[in-house]
XYZ file of C-alpha atoms in Angstrom:
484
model
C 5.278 -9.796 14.831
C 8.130 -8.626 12.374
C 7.191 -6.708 9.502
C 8.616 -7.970 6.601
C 11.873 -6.511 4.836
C 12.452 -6.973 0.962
C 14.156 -5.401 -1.788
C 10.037 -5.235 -2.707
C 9.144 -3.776 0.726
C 6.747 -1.721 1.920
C 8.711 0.957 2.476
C 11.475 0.463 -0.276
C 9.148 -0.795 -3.280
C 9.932 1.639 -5.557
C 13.533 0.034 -4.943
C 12.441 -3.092 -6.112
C 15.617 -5.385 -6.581
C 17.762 -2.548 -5.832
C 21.897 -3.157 -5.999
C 20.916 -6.411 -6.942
C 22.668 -6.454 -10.200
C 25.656 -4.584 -8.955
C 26.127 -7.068 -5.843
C 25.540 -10.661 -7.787
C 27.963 -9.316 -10.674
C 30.691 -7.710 -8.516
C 31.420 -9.966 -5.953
C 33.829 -12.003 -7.909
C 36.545 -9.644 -7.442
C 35.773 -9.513 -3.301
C 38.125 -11.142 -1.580
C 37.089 -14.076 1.057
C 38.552 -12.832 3.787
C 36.016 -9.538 3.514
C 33.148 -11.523 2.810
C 33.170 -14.626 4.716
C 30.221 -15.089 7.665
C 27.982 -18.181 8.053
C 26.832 -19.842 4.792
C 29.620 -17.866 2.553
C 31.252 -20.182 -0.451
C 34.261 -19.000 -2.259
C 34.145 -17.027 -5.526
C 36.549 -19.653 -6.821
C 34.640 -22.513 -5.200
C 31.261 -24.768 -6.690
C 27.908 -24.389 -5.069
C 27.276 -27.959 -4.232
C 23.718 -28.402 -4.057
C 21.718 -31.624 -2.653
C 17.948 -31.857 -4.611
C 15.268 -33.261 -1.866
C 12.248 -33.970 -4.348
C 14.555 -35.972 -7.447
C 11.380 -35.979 -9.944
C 8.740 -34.043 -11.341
C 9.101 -30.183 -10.091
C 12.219 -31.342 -8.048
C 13.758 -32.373 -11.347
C 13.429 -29.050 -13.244
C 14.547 -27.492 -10.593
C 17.833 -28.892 -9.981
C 18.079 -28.854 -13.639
C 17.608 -24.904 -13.601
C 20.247 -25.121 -10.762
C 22.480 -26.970 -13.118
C 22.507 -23.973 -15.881
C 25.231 -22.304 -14.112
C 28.996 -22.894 -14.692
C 29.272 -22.412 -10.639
C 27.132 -25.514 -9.575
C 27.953 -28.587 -8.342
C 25.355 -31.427 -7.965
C 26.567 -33.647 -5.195
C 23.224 -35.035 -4.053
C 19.892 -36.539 -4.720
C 17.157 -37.516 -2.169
C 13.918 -39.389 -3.660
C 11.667 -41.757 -1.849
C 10.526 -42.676 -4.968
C 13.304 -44.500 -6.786
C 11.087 -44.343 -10.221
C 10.584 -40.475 -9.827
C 14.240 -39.850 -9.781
C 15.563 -42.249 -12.818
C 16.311 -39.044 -15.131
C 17.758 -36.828 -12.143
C 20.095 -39.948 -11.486
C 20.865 -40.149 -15.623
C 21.502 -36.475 -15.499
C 23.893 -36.505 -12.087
C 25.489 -39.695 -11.955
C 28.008 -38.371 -9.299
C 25.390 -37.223 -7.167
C 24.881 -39.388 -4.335
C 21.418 -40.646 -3.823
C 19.248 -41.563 -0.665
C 15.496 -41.730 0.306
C 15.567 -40.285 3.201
C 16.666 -35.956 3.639
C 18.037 -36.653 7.109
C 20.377 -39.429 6.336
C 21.298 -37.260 3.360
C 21.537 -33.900 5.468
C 23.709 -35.687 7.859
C 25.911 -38.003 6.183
C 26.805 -35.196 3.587
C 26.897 -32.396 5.757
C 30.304 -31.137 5.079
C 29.826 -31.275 1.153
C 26.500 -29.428 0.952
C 26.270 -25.839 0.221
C 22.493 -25.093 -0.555
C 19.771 -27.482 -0.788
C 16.777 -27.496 -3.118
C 13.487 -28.937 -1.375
C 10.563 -29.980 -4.014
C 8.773 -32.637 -2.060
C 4.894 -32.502 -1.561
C 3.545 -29.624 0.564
C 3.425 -31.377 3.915
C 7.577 -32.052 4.039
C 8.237 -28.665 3.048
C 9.147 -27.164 6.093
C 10.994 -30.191 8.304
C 13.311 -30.691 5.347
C 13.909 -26.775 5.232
C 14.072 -26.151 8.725
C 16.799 -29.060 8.923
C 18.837 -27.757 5.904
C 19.005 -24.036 7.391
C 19.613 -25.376 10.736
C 23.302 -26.773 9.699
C 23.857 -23.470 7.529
C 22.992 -24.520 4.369
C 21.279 -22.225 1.892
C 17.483 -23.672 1.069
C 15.557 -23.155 -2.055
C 11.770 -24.430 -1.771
C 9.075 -24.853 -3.943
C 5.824 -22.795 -3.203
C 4.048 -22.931 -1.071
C 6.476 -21.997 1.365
C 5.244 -24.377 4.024
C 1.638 -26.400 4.240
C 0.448 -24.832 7.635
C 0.613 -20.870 8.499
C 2.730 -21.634 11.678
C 5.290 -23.603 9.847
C 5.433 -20.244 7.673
C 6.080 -18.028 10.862
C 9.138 -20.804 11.980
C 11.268 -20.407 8.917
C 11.181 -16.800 8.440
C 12.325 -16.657 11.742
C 15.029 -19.505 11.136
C 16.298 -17.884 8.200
C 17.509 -14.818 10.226
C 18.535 -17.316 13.351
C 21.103 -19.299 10.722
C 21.756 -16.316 8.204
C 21.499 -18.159 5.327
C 20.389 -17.243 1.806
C 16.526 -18.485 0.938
C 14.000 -18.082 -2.170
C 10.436 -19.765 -2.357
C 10.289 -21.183 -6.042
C 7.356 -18.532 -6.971
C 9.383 -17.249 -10.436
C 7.124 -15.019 -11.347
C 8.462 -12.677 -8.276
C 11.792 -12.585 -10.395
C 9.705 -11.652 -14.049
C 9.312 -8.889 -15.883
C 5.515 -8.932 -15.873
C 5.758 -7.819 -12.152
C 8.237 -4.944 -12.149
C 6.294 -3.440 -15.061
C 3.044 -3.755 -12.913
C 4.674 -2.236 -10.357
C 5.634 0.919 -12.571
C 2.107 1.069 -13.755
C 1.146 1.364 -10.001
C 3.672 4.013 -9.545
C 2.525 6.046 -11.685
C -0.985 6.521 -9.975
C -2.879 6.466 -12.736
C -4.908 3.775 -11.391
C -5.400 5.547 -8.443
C -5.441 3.739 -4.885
C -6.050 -0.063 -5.236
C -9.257 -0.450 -2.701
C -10.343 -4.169 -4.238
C -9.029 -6.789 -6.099
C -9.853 -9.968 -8.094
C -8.241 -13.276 -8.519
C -8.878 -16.486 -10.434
C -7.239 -19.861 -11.530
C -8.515 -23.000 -13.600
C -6.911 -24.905 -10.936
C -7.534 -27.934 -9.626
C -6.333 -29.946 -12.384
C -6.516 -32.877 -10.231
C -8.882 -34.953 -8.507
C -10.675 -33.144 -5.264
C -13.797 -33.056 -3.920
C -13.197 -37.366 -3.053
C -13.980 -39.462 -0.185
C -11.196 -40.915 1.898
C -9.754 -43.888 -0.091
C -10.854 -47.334 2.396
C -9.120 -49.874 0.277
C -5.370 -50.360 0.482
C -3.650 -50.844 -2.443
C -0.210 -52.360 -3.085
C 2.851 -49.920 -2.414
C 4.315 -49.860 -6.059
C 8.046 -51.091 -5.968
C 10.465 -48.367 -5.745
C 7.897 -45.842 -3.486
C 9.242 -46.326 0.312
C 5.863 -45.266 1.815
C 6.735 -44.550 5.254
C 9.420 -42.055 4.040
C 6.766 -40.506 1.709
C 4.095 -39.971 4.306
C 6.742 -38.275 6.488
C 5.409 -35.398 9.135
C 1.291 -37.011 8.167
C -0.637 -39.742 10.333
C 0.461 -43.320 9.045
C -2.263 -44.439 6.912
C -2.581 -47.507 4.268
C -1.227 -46.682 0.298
C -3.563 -46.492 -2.141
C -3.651 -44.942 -5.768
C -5.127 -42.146 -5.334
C -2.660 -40.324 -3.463
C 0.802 -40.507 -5.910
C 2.196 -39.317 -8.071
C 0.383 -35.854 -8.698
C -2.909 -35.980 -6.791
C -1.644 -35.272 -3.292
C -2.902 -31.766 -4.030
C -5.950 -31.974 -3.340
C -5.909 -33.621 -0.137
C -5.376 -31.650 2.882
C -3.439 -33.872 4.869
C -0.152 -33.658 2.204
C -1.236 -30.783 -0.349
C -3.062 -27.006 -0.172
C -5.357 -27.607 -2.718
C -5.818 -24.726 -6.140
C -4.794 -21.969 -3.659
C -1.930 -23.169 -2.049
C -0.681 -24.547 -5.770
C -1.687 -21.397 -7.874
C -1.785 -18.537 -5.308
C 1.885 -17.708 -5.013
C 1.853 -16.746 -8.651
C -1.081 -15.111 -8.755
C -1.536 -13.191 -5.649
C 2.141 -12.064 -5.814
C 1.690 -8.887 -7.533
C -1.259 -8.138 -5.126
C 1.677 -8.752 -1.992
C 4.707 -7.223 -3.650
C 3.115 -4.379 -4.958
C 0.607 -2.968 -2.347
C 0.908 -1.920 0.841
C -0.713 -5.026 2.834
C 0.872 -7.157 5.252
C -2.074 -9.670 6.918
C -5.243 -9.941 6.517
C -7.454 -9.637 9.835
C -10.838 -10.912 8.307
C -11.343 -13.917 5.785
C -14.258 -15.725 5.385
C -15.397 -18.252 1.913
C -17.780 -20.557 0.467
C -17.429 -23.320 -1.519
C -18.894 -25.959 -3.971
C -20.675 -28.933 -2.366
C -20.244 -32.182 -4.586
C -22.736 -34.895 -3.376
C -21.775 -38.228 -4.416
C -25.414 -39.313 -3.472
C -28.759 -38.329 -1.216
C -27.225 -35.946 0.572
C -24.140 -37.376 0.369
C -20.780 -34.955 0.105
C -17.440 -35.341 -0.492
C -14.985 -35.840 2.556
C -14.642 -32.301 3.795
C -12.063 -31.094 4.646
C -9.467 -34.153 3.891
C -10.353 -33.245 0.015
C -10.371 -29.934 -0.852
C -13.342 -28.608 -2.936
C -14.112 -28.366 -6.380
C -13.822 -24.420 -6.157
C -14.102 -22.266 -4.101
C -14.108 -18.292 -3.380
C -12.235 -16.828 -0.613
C -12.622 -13.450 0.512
C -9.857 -11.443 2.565
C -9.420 -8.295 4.273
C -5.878 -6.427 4.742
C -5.622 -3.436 6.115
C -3.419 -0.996 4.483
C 0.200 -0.489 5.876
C -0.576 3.382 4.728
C -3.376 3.998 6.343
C -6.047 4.443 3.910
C -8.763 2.110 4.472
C -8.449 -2.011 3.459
C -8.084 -3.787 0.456
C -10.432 -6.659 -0.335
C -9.023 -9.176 -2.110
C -10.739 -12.166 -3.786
C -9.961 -15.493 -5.018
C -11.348 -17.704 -6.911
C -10.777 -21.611 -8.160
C -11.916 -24.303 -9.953
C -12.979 -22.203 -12.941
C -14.602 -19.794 -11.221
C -14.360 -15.987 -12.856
C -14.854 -12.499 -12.018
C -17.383 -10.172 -13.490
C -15.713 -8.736 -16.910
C -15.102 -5.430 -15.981
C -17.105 -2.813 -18.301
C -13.980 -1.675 -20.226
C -13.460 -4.824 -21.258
C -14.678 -5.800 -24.557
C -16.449 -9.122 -25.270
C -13.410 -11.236 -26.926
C -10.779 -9.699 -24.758
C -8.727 -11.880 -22.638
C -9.466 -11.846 -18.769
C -6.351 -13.384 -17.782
C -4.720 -16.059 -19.574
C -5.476 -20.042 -19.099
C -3.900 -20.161 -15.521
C -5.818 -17.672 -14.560
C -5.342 -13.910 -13.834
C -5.502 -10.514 -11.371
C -7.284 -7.661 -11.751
C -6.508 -4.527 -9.811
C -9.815 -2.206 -8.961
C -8.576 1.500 -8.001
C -10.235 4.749 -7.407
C -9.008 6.152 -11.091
C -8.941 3.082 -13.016
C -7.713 -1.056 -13.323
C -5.098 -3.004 -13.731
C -5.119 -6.361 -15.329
C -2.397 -9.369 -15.359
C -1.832 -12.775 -16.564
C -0.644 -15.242 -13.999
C 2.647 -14.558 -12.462
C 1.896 -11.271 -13.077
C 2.591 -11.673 -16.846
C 1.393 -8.970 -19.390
C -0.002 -6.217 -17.232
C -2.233 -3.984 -18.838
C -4.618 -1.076 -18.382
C -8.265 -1.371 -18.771
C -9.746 -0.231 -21.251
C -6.888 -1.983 -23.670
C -6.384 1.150 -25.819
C -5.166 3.307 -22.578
C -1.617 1.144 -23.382
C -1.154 2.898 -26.566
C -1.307 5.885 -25.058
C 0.437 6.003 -22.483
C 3.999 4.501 -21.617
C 5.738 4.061 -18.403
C 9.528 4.245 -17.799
C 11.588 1.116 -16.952
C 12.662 2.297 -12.687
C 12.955 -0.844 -11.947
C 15.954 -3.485 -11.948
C 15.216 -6.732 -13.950
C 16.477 -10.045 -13.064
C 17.794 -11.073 -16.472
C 19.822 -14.176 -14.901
C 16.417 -15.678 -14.223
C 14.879 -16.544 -10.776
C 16.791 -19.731 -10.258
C 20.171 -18.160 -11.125
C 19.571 -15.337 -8.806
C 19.068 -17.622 -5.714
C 22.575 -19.475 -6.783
C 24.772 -16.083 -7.203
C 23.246 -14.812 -4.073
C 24.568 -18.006 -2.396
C 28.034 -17.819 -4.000
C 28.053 -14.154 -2.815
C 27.674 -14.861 0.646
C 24.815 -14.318 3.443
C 23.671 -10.470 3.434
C 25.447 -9.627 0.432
C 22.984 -9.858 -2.777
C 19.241 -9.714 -2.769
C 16.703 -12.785 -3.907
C 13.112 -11.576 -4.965
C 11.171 -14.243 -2.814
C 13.423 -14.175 0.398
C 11.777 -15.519 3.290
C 11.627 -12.042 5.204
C 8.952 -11.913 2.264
C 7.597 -15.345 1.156
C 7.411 -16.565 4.609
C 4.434 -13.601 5.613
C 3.527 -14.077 2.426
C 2.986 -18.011 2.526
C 0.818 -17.311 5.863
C -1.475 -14.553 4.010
C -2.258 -17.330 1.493
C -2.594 -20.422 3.972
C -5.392 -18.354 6.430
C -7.228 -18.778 3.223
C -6.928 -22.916 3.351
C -7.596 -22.395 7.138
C -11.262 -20.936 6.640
C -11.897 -23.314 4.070
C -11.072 -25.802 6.395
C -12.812 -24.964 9.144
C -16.039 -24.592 6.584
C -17.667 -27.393 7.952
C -16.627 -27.015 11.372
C -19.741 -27.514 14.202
C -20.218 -24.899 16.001
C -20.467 -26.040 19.989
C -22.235 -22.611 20.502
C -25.149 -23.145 17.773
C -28.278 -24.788 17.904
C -27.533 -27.946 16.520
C -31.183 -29.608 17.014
C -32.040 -29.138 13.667
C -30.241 -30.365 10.303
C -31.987 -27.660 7.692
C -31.247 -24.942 10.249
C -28.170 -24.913 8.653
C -26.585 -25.271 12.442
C -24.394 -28.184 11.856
C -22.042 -25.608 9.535
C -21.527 -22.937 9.872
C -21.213 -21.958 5.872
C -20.022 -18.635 5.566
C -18.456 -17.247 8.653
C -16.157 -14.244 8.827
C -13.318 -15.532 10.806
C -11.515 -12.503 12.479
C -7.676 -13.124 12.175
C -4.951 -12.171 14.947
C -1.647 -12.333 12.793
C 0.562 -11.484 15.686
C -0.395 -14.536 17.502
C -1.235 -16.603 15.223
C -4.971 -17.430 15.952
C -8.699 -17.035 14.974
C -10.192 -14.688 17.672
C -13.732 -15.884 17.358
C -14.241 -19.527 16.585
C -12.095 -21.560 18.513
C -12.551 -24.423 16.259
C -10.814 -23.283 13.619
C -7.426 -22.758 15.305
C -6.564 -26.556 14.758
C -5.489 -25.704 11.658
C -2.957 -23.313 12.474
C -0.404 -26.106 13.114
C -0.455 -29.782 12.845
C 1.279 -32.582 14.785
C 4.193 -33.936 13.585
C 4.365 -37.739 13.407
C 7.397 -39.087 15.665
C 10.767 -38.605 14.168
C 9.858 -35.427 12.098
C 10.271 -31.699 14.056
C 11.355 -28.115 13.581
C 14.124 -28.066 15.784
């Protein structure tokens, strides 16, 4: 198991971003010939980027791409031709296709970097193809949909050197870097629990699986959409945004909301895995005993608990999350109007001295009780990222493998991605049967097993004590779709 390696490191935190201003700004007077090495472009040359995912998130992003003076647009990949009208307005000279490995392959020698913003469950084949022919990758968060997929491309991203960030922007804010200095500072003591929360889902869950089959709207080539999941008939309820909330294509509130959220909890503490999780969740019946389609649909809300032990040492931090709504106790120095978090949610840092509370993405960090902030100020340490996490990724491209830093690298977001995703895999494995338990009786409780603390062996990968939940560790590709 590799420990991870970041400018926001365990070891080198207090470095956070460190030289990366100096390397992104200077390298335009480096000559090639010095630089060069897999995945290098010119200072004098374009980054020509291809945008997998044309609409929606996929079209904001290549937009943000698009900012710089040094980018290049050469191609577009939808599989939804009425997704990608304004992405095909904005880049006529883009050349467009439905499917990423005709693109990847027909345009291989005009493609720098690729952007990939399709739904969770194409995340990592579209990566893993991109990186495998040296191209730089961008992808939205989550990193991946399943925790093995995680381990494969932080592992492919050192195998094909090239430069990667996960599309968590937050890691590249303010908000962060000042929490981190907060930290530093010790004034809240050692962080031993913490607390977080989103409004999220904002879409449909808790369903049964659709049985009718609806027409395939023109424009949507289905099969390509589908991708690495089981063939299965269209129907509405899948496109355009609710794919979230089912299991076989999204990851549900956490995997949408917990890479902004929990990414001040990973960056800033000492934590690598967890090795226990365990959750419960909100039953919706539809009727008499009657619930939703666990666990294609993920629940209403949820609350996941998980256990890291501390890279320093000093005991474990609990962490807690919570969806659908659901909210921690308002701590005590907290008055009654105060803000706990803002709309998308929040964390709150518990330490031996005192707490630590943040909007998402780690936005307006604070110390509890309010009026501590007036009081007390902390010096800037650490380097900003004024250019803006999109920017960053695209100088660190121009600049050549090894050369300039990215704040969500996969050597971080790929460990991190799997921290989050053992979450989805013990609320998945909720309603697992239990071979071992008594399963005579129904109001025993024996067909679920509710609450279990699964114990978690991050080297390898698995659950070390119910067997059933190791199915969702990795799924099976349908034919035509692989990591190498």
């Amino acid at each position: 198991m590799s420990k991870k390696k970041t400018a926001f490191s365990n070891n080198s935190r207090r470095d956070f971003i460190k030289g990366t201003g100096l390397a992104t700004a200077g390298f335009m007077i480096v000559p090639r010939h010095v630089l060069g090495g897999p995945g290098y472009v010119a200072p004098s040359d374009k980054l020509n980027i291809a945008g997998i995912g044309a609409g929606g998130k996929g079209r904001s992003d290549i937009s943000s791409f698009a900012e710089s003076p040094n980018v290049n647009i050469v191609g577009l990949c939808d599989v939804d031709d009425r997704q990608a009208v304004e992405s095909r307005k904005s880049f006529p000279k883009a050349k467009y296709y439905a499917d990423f490995r005709k693109m990847l392959e027909n345009e291989k020698d005009n493609i720098d970097a690729v952007s990939v913003s399709t739904p969770d469950h194409n995340h990592a084949v579209a990566a893993y193809m991109a990186m495998s022919m040296g191209k730089h990758v961008y992808v939205q968060k989550p990193l991946t949909h399943d925790i093995w997929e995680a381990r494969m491309l932080t592992e492919a991203a050192k195998k094909f050197k090239v430069v990667t960030q996960m599309g968590n922007q937050g890691g590249s804010g303010d908000g962060v870097r000042k929490m981190k200095e907060l930290y530093d500072t010790g004034i809240i003591g050692d962080v031993h629990t913490v607390k977080c929360w989103t409004n999220r889902a904002i879409w449909p869950q808790a369903l049964q699986t659709p049985t009718k089959k609806d027409k395939i709207p023109k424009g949507l080539n289905w099969d390509l959409w589908l991708g690495t999941a089981e063939m299965r008939d269209y129907n509405d309820a899948y496109l355009p945004f609710d794919w979230r909330g089912w299991s076989d294509f999204g990851t549900g509130a956490l995997g949408d909301m917990a890479c902004h959220i929990m990414d001040p909890v990973y960056r800033i503490l000492p934590i690598l895995y967890p090795n226990q999780v365990e959750c419960s969740v909100s039953d919706s019946f539809k009727g008499k005993f009657e619930t939703a389609d666990y666990p294609k649909s993920f629940p209403n809300s949820s609350k996941i608990h998980l256990s890291y032990p501390r890279t320093d040492g000093k005991g474990n931090v609990k962490v807690t999350w919570m969806d659908g709504g659901l909210l921690p106790e308002r701590p005590d120095e907290m008055g009654d109007d105060e803000a706990l978090g803002n709309w998308d949610g929040g964390v709150l840092f518990i330490g031996t001295k005192g707490k630590l509370l943040a909007d998402c993405y780690g936005a307006n960090p604070r110390l509890l009780p309010l009026s501590l902030n007036e009081q007390f100020e902390v010096a800037e340490t650490i380097t900003r990222v004024p250019e803006g996490h999109y920017l960053q990724w695209v100088n660190a491209c121009i600049a050549g493998y090894g050369n300039a830093e990215t704040s969500s690298s996969f050597d971080y977001a790929g460990p991190f991605t799997e921290s989050i995703l053992i979450g989805n895999l013990a609320l998945k494995a909720y309603f697992e049967v239990d071979p071992n338990a008594d399963q005579s009786s129904f109001w025993g409780g024996s067909k679920y097993n509710g609450r279990k603390r699964l114990l978690w062996d991050a080297e390898n990968m698995r659950v070390t004590n119910f067997e059933a939940a190791n199915k969702y560790v990795k799924r099976n590709y349908r034919a035509g779709y692989s990591l190498g």
